[in-house]
Each structure stands twice: as C-alpha cells, then as structure tokens.
C-alpha positions as CSV (number, residue, x, y, z in Angstrom):
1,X,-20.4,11.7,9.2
2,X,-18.0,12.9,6.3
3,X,-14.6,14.1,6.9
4,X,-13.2,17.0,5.4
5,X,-10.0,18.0,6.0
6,X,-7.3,15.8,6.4
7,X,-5.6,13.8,8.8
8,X,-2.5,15.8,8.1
9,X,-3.3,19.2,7.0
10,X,-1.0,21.9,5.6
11,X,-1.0,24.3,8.3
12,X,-0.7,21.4,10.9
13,X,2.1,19.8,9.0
14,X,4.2,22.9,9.0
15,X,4.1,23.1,12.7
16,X,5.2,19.6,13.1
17,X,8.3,20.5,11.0
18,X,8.8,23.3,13.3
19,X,8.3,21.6,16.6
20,X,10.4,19.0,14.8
21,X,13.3,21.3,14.3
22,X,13.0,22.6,17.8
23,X,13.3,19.2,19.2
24,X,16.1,18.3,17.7
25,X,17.2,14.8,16.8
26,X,15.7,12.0,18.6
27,X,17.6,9.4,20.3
28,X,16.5,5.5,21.4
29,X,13.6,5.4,23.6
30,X,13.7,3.7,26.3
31,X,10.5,2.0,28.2
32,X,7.9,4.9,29.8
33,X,9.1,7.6,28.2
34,X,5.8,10.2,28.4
35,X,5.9,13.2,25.5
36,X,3.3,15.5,26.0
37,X,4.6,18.0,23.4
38,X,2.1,18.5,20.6
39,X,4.6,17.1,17.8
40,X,7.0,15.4,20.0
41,X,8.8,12.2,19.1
42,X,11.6,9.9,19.2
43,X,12.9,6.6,18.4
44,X,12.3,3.1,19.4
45,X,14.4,-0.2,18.3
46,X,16.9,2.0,16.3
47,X,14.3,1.5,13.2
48,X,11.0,3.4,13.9
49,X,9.9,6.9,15.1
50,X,6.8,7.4,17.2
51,X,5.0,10.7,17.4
52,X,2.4,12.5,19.4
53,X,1.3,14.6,16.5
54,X,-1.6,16.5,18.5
55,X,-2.8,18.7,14.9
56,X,-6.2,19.1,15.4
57,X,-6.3,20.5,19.2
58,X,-4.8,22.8,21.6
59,X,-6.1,20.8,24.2
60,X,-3.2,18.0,26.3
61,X,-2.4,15.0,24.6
62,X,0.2,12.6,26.1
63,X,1.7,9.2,25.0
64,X,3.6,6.8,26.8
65,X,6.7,5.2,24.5
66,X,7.6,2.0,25.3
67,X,10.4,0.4,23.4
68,X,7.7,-1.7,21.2
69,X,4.9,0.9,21.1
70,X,3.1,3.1,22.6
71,X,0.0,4.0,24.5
72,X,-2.4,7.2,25.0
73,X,-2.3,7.9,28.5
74,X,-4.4,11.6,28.3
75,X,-6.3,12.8,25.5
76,X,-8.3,16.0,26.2
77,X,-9.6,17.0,22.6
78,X,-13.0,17.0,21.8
79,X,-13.2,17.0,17.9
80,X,-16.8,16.7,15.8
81,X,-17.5,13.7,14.6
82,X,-18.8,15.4,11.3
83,X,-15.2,16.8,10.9
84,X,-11.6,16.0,11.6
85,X,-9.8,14.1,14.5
86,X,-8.2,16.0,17.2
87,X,-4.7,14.3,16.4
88,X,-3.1,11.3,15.2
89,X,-0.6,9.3,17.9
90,X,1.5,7.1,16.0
91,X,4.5,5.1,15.1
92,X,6.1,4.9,11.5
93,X,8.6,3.6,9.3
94,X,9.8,6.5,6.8
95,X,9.7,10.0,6.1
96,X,6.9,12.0,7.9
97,X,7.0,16.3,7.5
98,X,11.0,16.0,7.6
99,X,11.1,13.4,10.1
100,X,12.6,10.4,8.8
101,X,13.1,6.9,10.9
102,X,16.7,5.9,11.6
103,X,18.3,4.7,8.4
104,X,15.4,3.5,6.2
105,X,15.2,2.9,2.5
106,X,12.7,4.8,1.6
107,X,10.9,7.1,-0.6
108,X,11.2,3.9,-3.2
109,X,9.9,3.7,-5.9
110,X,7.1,1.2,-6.4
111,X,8.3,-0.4,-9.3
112,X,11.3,-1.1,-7.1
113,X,9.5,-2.5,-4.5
114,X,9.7,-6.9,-4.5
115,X,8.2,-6.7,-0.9
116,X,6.9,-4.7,1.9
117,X,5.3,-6.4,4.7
118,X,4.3,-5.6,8.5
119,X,2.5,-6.5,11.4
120,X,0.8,-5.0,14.4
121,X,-0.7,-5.4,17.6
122,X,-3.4,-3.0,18.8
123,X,-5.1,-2.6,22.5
124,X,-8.7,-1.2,21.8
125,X,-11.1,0.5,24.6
126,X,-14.6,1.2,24.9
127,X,-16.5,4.2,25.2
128,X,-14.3,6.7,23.1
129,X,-14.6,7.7,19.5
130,X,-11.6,6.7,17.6
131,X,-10.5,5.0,14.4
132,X,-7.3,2.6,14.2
133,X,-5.7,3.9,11.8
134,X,-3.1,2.7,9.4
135,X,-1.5,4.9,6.5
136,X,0.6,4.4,3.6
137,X,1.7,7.6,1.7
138,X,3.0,7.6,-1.8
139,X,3.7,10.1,-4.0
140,X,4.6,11.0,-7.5
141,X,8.5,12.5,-6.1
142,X,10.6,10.9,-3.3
143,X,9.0,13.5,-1.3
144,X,10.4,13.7,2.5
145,X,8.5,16.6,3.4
146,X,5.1,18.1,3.5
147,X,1.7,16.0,2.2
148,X,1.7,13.3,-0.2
149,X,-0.9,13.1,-2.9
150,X,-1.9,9.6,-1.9
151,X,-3.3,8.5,1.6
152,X,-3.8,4.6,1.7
153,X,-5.8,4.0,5.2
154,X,-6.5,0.8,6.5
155,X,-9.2,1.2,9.6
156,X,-9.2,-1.5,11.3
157,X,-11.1,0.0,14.0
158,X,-13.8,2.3,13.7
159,X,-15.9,3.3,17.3
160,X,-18.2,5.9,16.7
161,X,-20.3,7.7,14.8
162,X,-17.4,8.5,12.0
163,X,-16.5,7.7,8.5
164,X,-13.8,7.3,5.7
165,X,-14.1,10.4,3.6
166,X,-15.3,10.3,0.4
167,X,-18.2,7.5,-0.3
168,X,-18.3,3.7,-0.2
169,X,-17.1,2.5,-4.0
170,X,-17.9,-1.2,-3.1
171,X,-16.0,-4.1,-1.9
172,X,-12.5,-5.7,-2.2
173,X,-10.6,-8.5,-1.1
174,X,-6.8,-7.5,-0.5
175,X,-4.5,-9.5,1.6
176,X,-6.9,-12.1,2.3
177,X,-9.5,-10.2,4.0
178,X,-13.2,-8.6,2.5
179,X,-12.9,-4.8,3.1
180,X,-15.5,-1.5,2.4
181,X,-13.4,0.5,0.1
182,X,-14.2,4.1,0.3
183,X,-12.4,6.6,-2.2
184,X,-12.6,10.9,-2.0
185,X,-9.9,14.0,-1.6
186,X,-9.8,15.8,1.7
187,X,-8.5,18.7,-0.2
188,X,-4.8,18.3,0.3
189,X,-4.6,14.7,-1.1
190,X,-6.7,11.6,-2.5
191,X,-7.3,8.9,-0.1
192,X,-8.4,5.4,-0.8
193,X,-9.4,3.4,2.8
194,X,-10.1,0.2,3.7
195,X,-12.5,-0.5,6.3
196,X,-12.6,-3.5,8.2
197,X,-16.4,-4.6,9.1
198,X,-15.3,-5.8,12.6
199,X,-12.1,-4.7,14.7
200,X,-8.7,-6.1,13.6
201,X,-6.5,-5.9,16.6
202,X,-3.7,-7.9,15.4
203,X,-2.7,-8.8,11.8
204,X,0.8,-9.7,9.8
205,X,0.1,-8.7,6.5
206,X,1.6,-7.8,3.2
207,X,1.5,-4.0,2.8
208,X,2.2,-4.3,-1.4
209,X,-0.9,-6.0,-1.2
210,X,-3.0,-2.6,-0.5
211,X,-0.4,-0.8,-2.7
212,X,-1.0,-2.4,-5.6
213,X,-4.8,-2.6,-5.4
214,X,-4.9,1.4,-5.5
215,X,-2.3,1.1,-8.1
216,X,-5.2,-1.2,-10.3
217,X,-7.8,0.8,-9.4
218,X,-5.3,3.9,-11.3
219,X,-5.1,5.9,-8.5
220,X,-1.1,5.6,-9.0
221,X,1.4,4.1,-10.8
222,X,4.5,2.5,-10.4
223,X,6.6,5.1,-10.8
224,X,5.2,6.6,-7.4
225,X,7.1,6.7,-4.3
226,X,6.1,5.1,-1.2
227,X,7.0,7.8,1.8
228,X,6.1,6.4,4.9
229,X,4.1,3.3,6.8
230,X,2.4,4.4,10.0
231,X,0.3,2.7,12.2
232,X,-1.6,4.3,15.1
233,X,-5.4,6.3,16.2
234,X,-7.4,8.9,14.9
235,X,-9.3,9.8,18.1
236,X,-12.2,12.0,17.7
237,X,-13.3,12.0,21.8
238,X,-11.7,10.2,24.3
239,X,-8.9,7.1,24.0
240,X,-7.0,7.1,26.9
241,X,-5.0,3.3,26.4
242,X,-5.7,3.2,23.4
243,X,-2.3,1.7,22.4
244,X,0.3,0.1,19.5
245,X,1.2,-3.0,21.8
246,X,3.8,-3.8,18.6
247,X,4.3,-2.8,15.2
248,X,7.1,-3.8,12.7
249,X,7.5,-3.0,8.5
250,X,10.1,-3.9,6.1
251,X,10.6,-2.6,2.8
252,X,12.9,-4.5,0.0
253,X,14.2,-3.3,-2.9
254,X,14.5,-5.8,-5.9
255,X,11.7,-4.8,-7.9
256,X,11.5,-4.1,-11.7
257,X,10.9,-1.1,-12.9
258,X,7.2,-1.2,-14.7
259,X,5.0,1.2,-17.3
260,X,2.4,2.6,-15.8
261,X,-1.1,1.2,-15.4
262,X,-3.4,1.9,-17.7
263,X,-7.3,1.9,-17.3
264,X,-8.0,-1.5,-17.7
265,X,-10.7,-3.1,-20.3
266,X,-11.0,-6.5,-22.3
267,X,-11.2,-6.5,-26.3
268,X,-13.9,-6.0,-28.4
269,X,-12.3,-7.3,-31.4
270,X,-11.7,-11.3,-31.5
271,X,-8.0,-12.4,-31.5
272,X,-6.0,-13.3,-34.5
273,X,-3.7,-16.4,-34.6
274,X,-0.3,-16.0,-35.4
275,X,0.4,-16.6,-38.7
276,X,2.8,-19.4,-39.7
277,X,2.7,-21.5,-36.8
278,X,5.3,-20.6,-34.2
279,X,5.4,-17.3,-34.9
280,X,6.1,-15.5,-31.5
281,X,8.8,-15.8,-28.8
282,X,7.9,-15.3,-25.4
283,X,11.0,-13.9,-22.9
284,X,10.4,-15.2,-19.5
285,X,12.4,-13.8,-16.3
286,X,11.7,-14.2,-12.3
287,X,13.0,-12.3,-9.3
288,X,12.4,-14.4,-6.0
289,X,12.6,-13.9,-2.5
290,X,11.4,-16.4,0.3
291,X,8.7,-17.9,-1.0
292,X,7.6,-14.7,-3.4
293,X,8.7,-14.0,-6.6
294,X,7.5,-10.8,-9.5
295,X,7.9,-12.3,-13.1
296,X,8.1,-10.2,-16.4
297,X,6.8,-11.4,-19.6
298,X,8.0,-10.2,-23.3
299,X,6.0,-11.7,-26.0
300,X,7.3,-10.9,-29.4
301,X,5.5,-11.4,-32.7
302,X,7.7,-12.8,-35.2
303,X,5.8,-13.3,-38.0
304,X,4.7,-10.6,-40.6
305,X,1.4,-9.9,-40.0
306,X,0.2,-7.7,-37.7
307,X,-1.5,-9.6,-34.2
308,X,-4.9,-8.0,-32.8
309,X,-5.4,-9.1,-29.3
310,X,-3.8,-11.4,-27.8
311,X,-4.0,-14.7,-25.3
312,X,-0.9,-15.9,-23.8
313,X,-1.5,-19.6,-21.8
314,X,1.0,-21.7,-19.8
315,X,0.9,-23.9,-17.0
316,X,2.5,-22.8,-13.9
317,X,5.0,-25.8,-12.0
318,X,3.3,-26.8,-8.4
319,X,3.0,-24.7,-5.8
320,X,2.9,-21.4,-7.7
321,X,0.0,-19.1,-7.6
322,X,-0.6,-15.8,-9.4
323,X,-1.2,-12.3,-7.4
324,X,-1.1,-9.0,-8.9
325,X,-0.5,-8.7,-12.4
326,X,0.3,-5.1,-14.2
327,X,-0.2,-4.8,-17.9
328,X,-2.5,-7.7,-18.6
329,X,-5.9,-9.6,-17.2
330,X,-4.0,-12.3,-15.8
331,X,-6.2,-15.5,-14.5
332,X,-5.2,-19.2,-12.6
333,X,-7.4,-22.1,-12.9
334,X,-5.5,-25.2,-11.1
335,X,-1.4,-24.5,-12.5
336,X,-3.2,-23.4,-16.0
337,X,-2.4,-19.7,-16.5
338,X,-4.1,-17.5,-18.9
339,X,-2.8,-13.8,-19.5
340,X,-4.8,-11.1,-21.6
341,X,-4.4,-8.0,-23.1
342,X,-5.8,-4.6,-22.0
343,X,-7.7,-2.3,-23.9
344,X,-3.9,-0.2,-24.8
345,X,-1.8,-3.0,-25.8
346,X,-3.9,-5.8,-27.8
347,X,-1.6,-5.3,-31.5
348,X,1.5,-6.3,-31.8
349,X,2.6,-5.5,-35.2
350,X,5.5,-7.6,-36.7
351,X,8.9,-7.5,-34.7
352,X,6.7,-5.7,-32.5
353,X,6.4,-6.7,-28.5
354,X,4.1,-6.5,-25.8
355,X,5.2,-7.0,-22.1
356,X,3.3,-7.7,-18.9
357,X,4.0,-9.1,-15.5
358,X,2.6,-10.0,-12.0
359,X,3.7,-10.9,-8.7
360,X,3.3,-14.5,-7.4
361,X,4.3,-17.0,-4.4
362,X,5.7,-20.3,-4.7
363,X,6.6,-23.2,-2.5
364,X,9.6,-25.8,-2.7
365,X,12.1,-25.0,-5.0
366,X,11.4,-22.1,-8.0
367,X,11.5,-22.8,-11.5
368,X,9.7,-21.2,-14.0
369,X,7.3,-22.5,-17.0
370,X,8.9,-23.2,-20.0
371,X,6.0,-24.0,-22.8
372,X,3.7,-20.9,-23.8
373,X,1.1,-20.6,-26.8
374,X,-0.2,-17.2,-28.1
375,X,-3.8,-17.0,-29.6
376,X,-3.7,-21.2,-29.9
377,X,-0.2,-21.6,-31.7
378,X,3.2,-22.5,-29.4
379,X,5.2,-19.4,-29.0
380,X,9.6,-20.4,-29.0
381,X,11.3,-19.4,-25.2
382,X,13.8,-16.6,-25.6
C-alpha cells in the first residue's frame, strides 16, 4: 500500500529538535545503553549518532546502543500499512534536525564529493512489518536542520504488506546490484528508493554510486549537498531485534566542482569533422584515490568553423574502467572509450569548448590516455 507522509515529517522533526535540545549533548556510548525517550540519542565510536526517533507513535519504543549498533528491544506502535511507519530507529553519519555526528565533514557539496562509501550489517526477524531502511539526504543548501528536498532510500528489506511511495519507474543497476526503482513526493520532499527483490543483510558498497544515479535521472545536481547517511528500520507492526549489528560511512572531499546535469538526449543532426585536420585540443586532468579516480575533459575547437555534435574516442591504459559520467553519453568497449554529446552541448563554435567528465577505477599504477580524435580527426593534448 502507498505511503503518504514522510518518514520525517515537519511536525515530527520539530519535536526531535526539541527533545534534542532538552537532551543535551551526547557523549560516547558505551555497550547496553537502553533509550526509551522518543527522540533520544547519543554517540558511538566518537564518529556516529544513533537515535530512537519514535515520530509516528505515542506508544514505547526502546533501543539498545551497543558500541557498534544497535537493536529494538520493545516496539509497541501499531502503524497502517497503507500509511506511515510508527518511527524510524537508526544510526547516522551527519546532520539530522540539528543533530550533527561528532566532527563530520558534511553538508558537502556533491561536486566535492571523490568518494563516499559504507557498509552494514543487519539482523532481520520474522513475523513483524518493517522495511530496512537506508537514507541519504541531499539538499540544494548545506542544510543542518529541518527536511531535505531529497530522500535517497535503499530497502533492503521489505516484510509486509508495504511499499516505496510513489510508483515503480523500472529497473536499475547501481553498485553492482538489479534494484526496483520507485520515484514520488511524500509531500515534504521527493524520494527516489531502491528496492532490493530479496533481503540484503549485509553489504559494503559505494554510496556515490546511488548519488549519482538520482543525480542522472535529474532529480539533483551537483551543486546539492549531501546532509546525512543513515542506516536503520521503518517498522510498521512489531520488530523487536530487529537490529544494525554494524554500520560504517566515510565521506572524502577531493571532488571537482561540475555544471549541472542536464536532461540527457543523443543528436539528431550528424556530426561535422573538424576542419583542417587537427583542429581541436583536448585538456585531460585526473584526481585519484585508492584505486578510484574522477577525470575532467576540455575539448577545444581550434579551427574556424563552427563543430555540430561531437564524438570524442580514446583508448583507456589497462585496468581502467569508466563509471558515471556527467555532461556526456560516455561508453567502454574493451580499453576503447567513446564520449558523446548531449542534446545542450553538441556546437562548439570556434575557440569555443565543451567539457565533460566521469568517474572511473583503475588497477596498478594510474596514468592517463594520451591520443584522442574528435568526429574522426586527432585532436593535440593540452
């Protein structure tokens, strides 16, 4: 059945700031702590908070905090499955209604972002009516209080007669893994989920991954702000040990600030060559990490007529492989890439430029390609 308010909703969030200033700061929990209060929370491994966040019910909730988790160890609320949960139990990395985890980075801005990954470690139970949840908030302002406009949920769990809100939009692989995408507004925010079509209980994964598939999709851009990554239940009736046996998230700076994403659509027109031979120059520059890397790509028409569309191919060195590209259709066959306009940026008039860029792994030592042709004619390197 359709859910229509949201997981966080106004009224319930201005509570939790309340109840958060009444508590006070939070210090290191240490194992079996119980909270009971309806937004109580504290700290765990210096890094993350975990909250009880009971929004949807008057009725008991309690946690148990260890110092890698939690667990539900009462849950009393009886929500309708047609409607909201009764609460969401969880632990984060961020900025949640005021609450922010012990010296974290963000809001950042997604173009900033080079990686962000996590893991987590989920105990399940039978016989309850819960979702296991996992949300990533972004908004358009580093935004530390109050609802985002964006909800990114990952279920990776779902028990129950209950659904995502909005409707099914299709399929997608991100991160590896074939997911039901569902897309709608609860009325407070948009939210895009991801649900898993058999429980997840334990997954490292790339959190940029899901990012940047709502980004393509244009539901953001990358001048958003990612708030907060929480992972935790949704519990409609029942889910007592339901538990977060572990979670971890790291966010790293690095990134390069990107235009926006534009709806996304191949050319109608054919391409023109360049005219004079090498007439283009093509500016190649790589940030890497570990065994990731985000490259940006200037390509630069240097003749005097006017280009209308363009194809850009190189060959990648081994052990590089493309992922998401902003800016351009960008395809691998083997270490032969091919990168095409979109439906905003196919002329490039003379002196003009057109710039693009993806994010890709790599294995051994990083270099990066050093031959490119545009349209069929070799382009210089800058």
């Amino acid at each position: 059945m359709r859910r229509s308010v949201p997981v966080f909703a106004a009224v319930a969030g201005l509570l939790a700031s309340a109840a958060i200033a009444v508590l006070g700061a939070a210090g290191p929990a240490q194992a079996d702590v119980q909270i009971c209060e309806q937004y109580g929370s504290t700290t765990i491994q210096g890094r993350y908070v975990v909250q009880n966040n009971r929004w949807g019910t008057t009725a008991q909730q309690c946690i148990n905090v260890t110092d890698t988790g939690f667990s539900i160890t009462r849950q009393d609320g009886q929500g309708n499955t047609s409607g909201a949960p009764v609460s969401y139990p969880s632990v984060f990395l961020g900025c949640h209604y005021t609450n922010c985890s012990p010296g974290t980075n963000l809001p950042m801005q997604v173009s900033q972002i080079s990686s962000a990954s996590s893991s987590i470690n989920y105990n399940f139970v039978s016989g309850a009516t819960y979702n296991a949840s996992y949300d990533i908030w972004l908004d358009p302002t580093p935004k530390r209080d109050g609802v985002n406009q964006m909800e990114i949920m990952i279920w990776f769990n779902r028990q129950g007669s209950i659904q995502p809100i909005g409707s099914s939009v299709g399929s997608a692989t991100v991160a590896g893994r074939t997911w039901d995408v569902w897309r709608g507004s609860n009325g407070s925010n948009n939210v895009v989920s991801y649900l898993a079509p058999s429980p997840i209980n334990s997954w490292n994964f790339s959190v940029l991954d899901f990012i940047n598939d709502v980004r393509n999709r244009g539901a953001i851009t990358n001048s958003w702000y990612l708030t907060s990554i929480q992972a935790g239940f949704e519990p409609w009736i029942g889910g007592t040990g339901l538990g977060v046996n572990s979670f971890s998230a790291s966010v790293n700076g690095g990134g390069n600030p990107q235009p926006s994403n534009p709806p996304t659509g191949q050319p109608s027109n054919p391409p023109t060559n360049p005219p004079g031979g090498s007439s283009c120059r093509v500016a190649y520059t790589a940030n890497t990490w570990n065994n990731g890397y985000t490259a940006s790509v200037t390509v630069t028409n240097t003749g005097s007529s006017a280009i209308n569309n363009w194809s850009l191919t190189y060959d990648l060195p081994s052990g590089q492989q493309v992922g998401n590209a902003w800016n351009a259709t960008v395809t691998q066959s083997g270490s032969a890439v091919t990168a095409r306009n979109i439906s905003w940026n196919g002329n490039i008039a003379p002196g003009g430029t057109a710039s693009f860029g993806y994010q890709g792994t790599y294995s051994g030592t990083y270099s990066s390609p050093t031959s490119f042709s545009l349209n069929g004619s070799s382009c210089t390197r800058a």
